[in-house]
XYZ file of C-alpha atoms in Angstrom:
337
model
C 178.518 80.206 130.587
C 181.210 82.890 130.684
C 180.176 86.351 131.826
C 180.164 88.791 128.926
C 181.548 92.321 128.908
C 177.971 93.540 128.628
C 177.017 91.813 131.874
C 180.170 92.925 133.684
C 179.623 96.542 132.685
C 175.922 96.514 133.533
C 176.778 95.150 136.984
C 179.150 98.095 137.531
C 176.272 100.574 137.218
C 175.361 101.021 140.908
C 178.951 101.802 141.880
C 179.510 104.116 138.907
C 176.370 106.094 139.739
C 177.470 106.270 143.380
C 180.802 107.673 142.218
C 179.123 110.105 139.833
C 176.837 111.519 142.521
C 179.754 111.999 144.913
C 182.272 113.498 142.475
C 179.836 115.684 140.513
C 177.956 117.267 143.394
C 179.728 120.643 143.379
C 180.042 120.696 139.600
C 176.295 120.195 139.104
C 175.530 123.036 141.522
C 177.904 125.353 139.636
C 176.388 124.390 136.289
C 172.873 125.056 137.601
C 173.914 128.490 138.870
C 175.132 129.347 135.369
C 171.997 127.916 133.749
C 169.698 129.890 136.051
C 171.615 133.080 135.271
C 171.265 132.374 131.533
C 167.504 131.677 132.034
C 166.920 129.514 128.938
C 163.551 129.673 127.212
C 163.945 126.129 125.900
C 166.225 123.092 125.982
C 167.621 121.607 122.770
C 168.955 118.038 122.974
C 171.682 116.643 120.725
C 172.556 112.941 120.660
C 172.705 109.782 118.578
C 171.684 106.205 119.364
C 171.426 105.458 123.072
C 172.412 109.052 123.836
C 169.439 110.255 121.803
C 167.208 107.810 123.666
C 168.346 109.193 127.011
C 167.168 112.568 125.738
C 163.575 111.306 125.778
C 163.947 110.787 129.535
C 165.441 114.281 129.793
C 162.465 115.749 127.931
C 159.919 114.193 130.283
C 161.889 115.074 133.404
C 162.665 118.687 132.461
C 159.152 119.399 131.249
C 157.396 117.812 134.240
C 159.718 119.240 136.895
C 160.617 122.626 135.370
C 157.958 123.404 132.779
C 160.574 124.348 130.158
C 159.877 123.067 126.620
C 162.370 120.527 125.290
C 162.983 119.350 121.739
C 165.412 116.951 120.088
C 167.831 117.897 117.327
C 167.530 116.596 113.780
C 171.290 116.517 113.083
C 170.963 116.481 109.285
C 169.374 119.950 109.359
C 172.740 121.285 110.473
C 175.213 118.954 108.789
C 173.619 118.098 105.425
C 171.105 120.912 104.874
C 173.522 123.490 106.278
C 170.953 125.395 108.338
C 171.805 127.151 111.588
C 168.883 127.289 114.033
C 167.861 130.261 116.148
C 169.029 128.934 119.510
C 170.006 132.234 121.147
C 167.833 131.584 124.195
C 168.338 127.808 124.371
C 170.251 125.574 126.707
C 171.790 123.038 124.344
C 172.476 119.725 126.076
C 174.739 117.437 124.075
C 174.807 113.816 125.238
C 177.652 111.579 124.085
C 179.684 108.633 125.296
C 182.776 109.414 123.189
C 182.343 113.124 122.456
C 183.918 112.617 119.022
C 181.178 112.204 116.423
C 181.573 114.881 113.704
C 177.859 115.696 113.450
C 177.612 116.262 117.200
C 180.614 118.606 117.194
C 179.298 120.490 114.172
C 175.922 121.148 115.808
C 177.483 122.365 119.033
C 179.779 124.701 117.099
C 176.792 126.198 115.284
C 174.793 126.530 118.497
C 177.616 128.404 120.220
C 177.994 130.750 117.258
C 174.380 131.924 117.628
C 174.643 132.433 121.395
C 173.251 129.252 122.932
C 174.600 127.954 126.236
C 176.084 124.510 125.583
C 176.324 121.754 128.176
C 177.849 118.332 127.535
C 176.976 115.140 129.367
C 179.955 113.117 128.214
C 181.834 110.065 129.417
C 185.227 110.933 127.883
C 186.289 114.124 129.655
C 189.292 114.509 127.321
C 187.118 114.521 124.187
C 186.816 117.389 121.688
C 183.226 117.879 122.819
C 184.297 118.548 126.417
C 186.696 121.231 125.146
C 184.075 122.825 122.908
C 181.122 123.376 125.243
C 180.558 125.959 127.979
C 179.977 123.400 130.748
C 180.561 119.685 131.274
C 178.885 117.164 133.561
C 180.986 113.977 133.328
C 179.049 110.718 133.239
C 181.726 108.909 135.294
C 180.636 105.578 133.787
C 184.216 104.396 133.354
C 185.478 102.637 130.208
C 182.713 100.843 128.309
C 183.981 98.293 125.798
C 180.845 96.292 125.034
C 179.107 97.509 121.880
C 175.727 97.504 123.625
C 175.709 100.489 125.975
C 174.492 99.729 129.497
C 176.177 101.581 132.333
C 176.823 104.675 130.206
C 173.110 104.926 129.382
C 172.096 104.578 133.025
C 174.786 107.007 134.161
C 173.392 109.458 131.609
C 169.928 109.149 133.128
C 171.290 109.691 136.641
C 173.277 112.732 135.453
C 170.119 114.170 133.898
C 168.211 113.531 137.114
C 170.966 115.213 139.152
C 170.864 118.291 136.940
C 167.073 118.539 137.168
C 166.964 117.865 140.913
C 169.277 120.806 141.613
C 167.774 123.042 138.923
C 164.220 122.491 140.226
C 165.265 122.582 143.903
C 163.624 119.176 144.372
C 164.881 117.713 147.630
C 162.822 114.508 147.208
C 164.429 113.804 143.815
C 167.891 114.611 145.174
C 167.335 112.310 148.158
C 166.042 109.641 145.793
C 169.270 109.833 143.818
C 171.365 109.313 146.933
C 169.433 106.111 147.655
C 169.524 104.917 144.044
C 172.829 102.965 143.999
C 171.706 100.729 146.869
C 168.330 100.203 145.221
C 169.984 99.233 141.954
C 172.148 96.732 143.823
C 168.941 95.104 145.057
C 167.661 94.919 141.474
C 170.745 92.899 140.511
C 169.777 90.240 143.030
C 166.152 90.006 141.934
C 164.633 87.294 139.768
C 164.748 87.673 135.995
C 161.640 89.183 134.433
C 162.364 87.886 130.936
C 163.194 84.220 130.327
C 164.579 82.309 127.373
C 161.124 80.923 126.593
C 159.763 84.442 126.203
C 162.174 85.428 123.446
C 163.720 82.380 121.776
C 161.047 82.091 119.041
C 160.202 85.789 118.900
C 160.950 87.621 115.653
C 158.905 90.824 116.001
C 157.455 92.733 118.943
C 156.250 96.131 120.099
C 157.615 97.887 123.196
C 154.916 99.941 124.869
C 155.212 102.568 127.601
C 153.642 105.857 128.631
C 155.417 108.930 129.953
C 158.570 107.796 131.714
C 157.868 104.262 130.492
C 157.925 105.492 126.913
C 161.094 107.435 127.789
C 163.028 104.149 127.969
C 161.068 102.208 125.351
C 163.284 103.197 122.421
C 166.445 102.113 124.236
C 164.806 98.864 125.238
C 163.714 98.195 121.648
C 167.218 98.977 120.383
C 168.756 96.439 122.742
C 166.318 93.722 121.650
C 167.563 94.337 118.103
C 171.255 94.626 118.958
C 171.607 91.832 121.488
C 168.893 89.296 120.598
C 168.319 90.054 116.876
C 164.613 90.644 117.507
C 162.847 93.331 115.492
C 161.268 95.647 118.072
C 159.426 98.923 117.628
C 158.710 101.393 120.447
C 155.435 103.260 120.911
C 153.720 105.403 123.483
C 150.610 103.504 124.529
C 148.584 106.634 123.704
C 149.874 106.573 120.108
C 149.541 102.817 119.720
C 145.755 103.088 119.532
C 146.033 105.391 116.493
C 146.528 102.613 113.970
C 149.313 100.238 115.091
C 146.992 98.298 117.434
C 145.669 96.541 114.312
C 148.920 94.533 114.433
C 147.485 92.619 117.384
C 145.404 90.624 114.904
C 148.725 89.055 113.785
C 149.261 87.591 117.289
C 151.541 90.425 118.280
C 153.811 90.189 121.326
C 153.907 93.300 123.461
C 156.727 94.187 125.864
C 154.944 96.305 128.465
C 156.891 98.849 130.529
C 154.820 99.254 133.663
C 155.504 102.234 135.931
C 153.209 103.122 138.818
C 153.009 106.883 138.389
C 150.483 109.394 137.041
C 150.209 107.472 133.753
C 149.593 104.017 135.236
C 145.800 103.698 134.936
C 145.693 105.162 131.419
C 148.522 102.920 130.244
C 146.973 99.834 131.840
C 143.750 100.362 129.862
C 145.709 100.258 126.611
C 147.571 97.105 127.623
C 144.307 95.452 128.715
C 142.892 96.244 125.271
C 145.830 94.456 123.636
C 145.175 91.417 125.830
C 141.460 91.553 125.017
C 142.313 91.422 121.321
C 144.496 88.349 121.786
C 147.965 89.869 122.057
C 150.678 88.359 124.236
C 152.085 90.658 126.926
C 155.495 90.466 128.627
C 155.586 92.974 131.497
C 158.654 94.711 132.891
C 158.298 96.514 136.203
C 160.146 97.618 139.291
C 159.814 95.031 142.040
C 159.373 97.033 145.227
C 161.500 96.429 148.283
C 159.978 95.312 151.585
C 161.024 98.429 153.502
C 158.889 101.518 152.651
C 161.690 103.943 153.534
C 163.841 102.387 150.821
C 161.316 102.740 147.988
C 162.692 104.208 144.818
C 161.665 107.691 143.692
C 159.025 107.442 140.948
C 161.123 109.337 138.417
C 164.031 106.918 138.906
C 162.058 103.716 138.331
C 163.121 103.648 134.636
C 166.744 103.087 135.717
C 165.810 100.059 137.796
C 163.731 98.560 134.986
C 166.527 99.068 132.448
C 169.203 97.491 134.637
C 167.128 94.350 135.209
C 166.333 94.237 131.486
C 170.003 94.533 130.472
C 170.943 91.597 132.684
C 168.027 89.498 131.454
C 168.639 89.918 127.731
C 172.383 89.368 128.116
C 171.675 85.987 129.678
C 169.008 85.126 127.107
C 171.306 86.065 124.217
C 173.982 83.702 125.487
C 171.432 80.915 125.889
C 170.363 81.559 122.282
C 173.971 81.116 121.128
C 174.474 84.820 120.411
C 177.428 86.938 121.504
C 176.055 90.035 123.277
C 179.480 91.708 123.081
C 179.756 91.528 119.293
C 176.409 92.253 117.595
C 176.747 91.590 113.876
C 177.785 94.635 111.856
C 178.081 97.084 114.775
C 180.983 99.132 116.139
C 181.333 100.772 119.521
C 181.885 104.275 118.123
C 179.816 105.288 115.102
C 180.743 108.476 113.261
C 178.057 110.150 111.178
C 177.554 113.441 109.375
């Protein structure tokens, strides 16, 4: 079985994050100095697709570490309804792989016109977006040709974590980032958590997480759709009880994102309830290393889970006779208004 572009690019992630941390260190510190001087009252996130999904991680991390409220853009408000928002006291973070989508550029232009500070997390440093914003933190993911984003998504999460670590003066998070590339390399060598038998006959499933588990659930559900043609819907386990749990009566399969942090016991109760009602559960988790001093920082566990997941579903897709590099009807760069 030939190695796909998706697999090759996912396997590059540890080295690309190592490069990002090294090359961006001074830039991140300079950006944080400017952000602190601006003293934003809120953070406004702009992104589409996987970039939008990475914003959910940014929301949880910024709110838990800094206590600053974060909300996500509804791009149509700006582009189709023609409304400019009152973002004078906002830090606008625009997340994009290409930095070329018209709706993204339009929103940033409007935000700058009303006095927002605009920061881009972008992979293409020569893009129009990089020229438009006040500050840039390059993702340093390198060229990504596979339609299904892998390393660019994980490099976005590490860039977000770098920004927050410096902004919040969190030495433990900063130290955790320095150890992350080696820890991700260990994840590559670990046993698969999803097997062909788990997915080959699956047509519908729910992806369930809480907190930082939910922060990656939408990206995980998207990849099940893109790569394996499985309809997947993401929920917070807290929200799942408010109606959707009735789906368990239809022999629902649940993909459980299990993170041992402040949410663990509450999330586990919800998953146990699904099992009690007869649902099937496939659990994804970070497999801890033997050496305590090399344990991953709690807030970075989502990156380890996603990397293992990317590698697993790429292999499963190939075994199912699907091409993970060419999902039907998708293009690498999607331009929307």
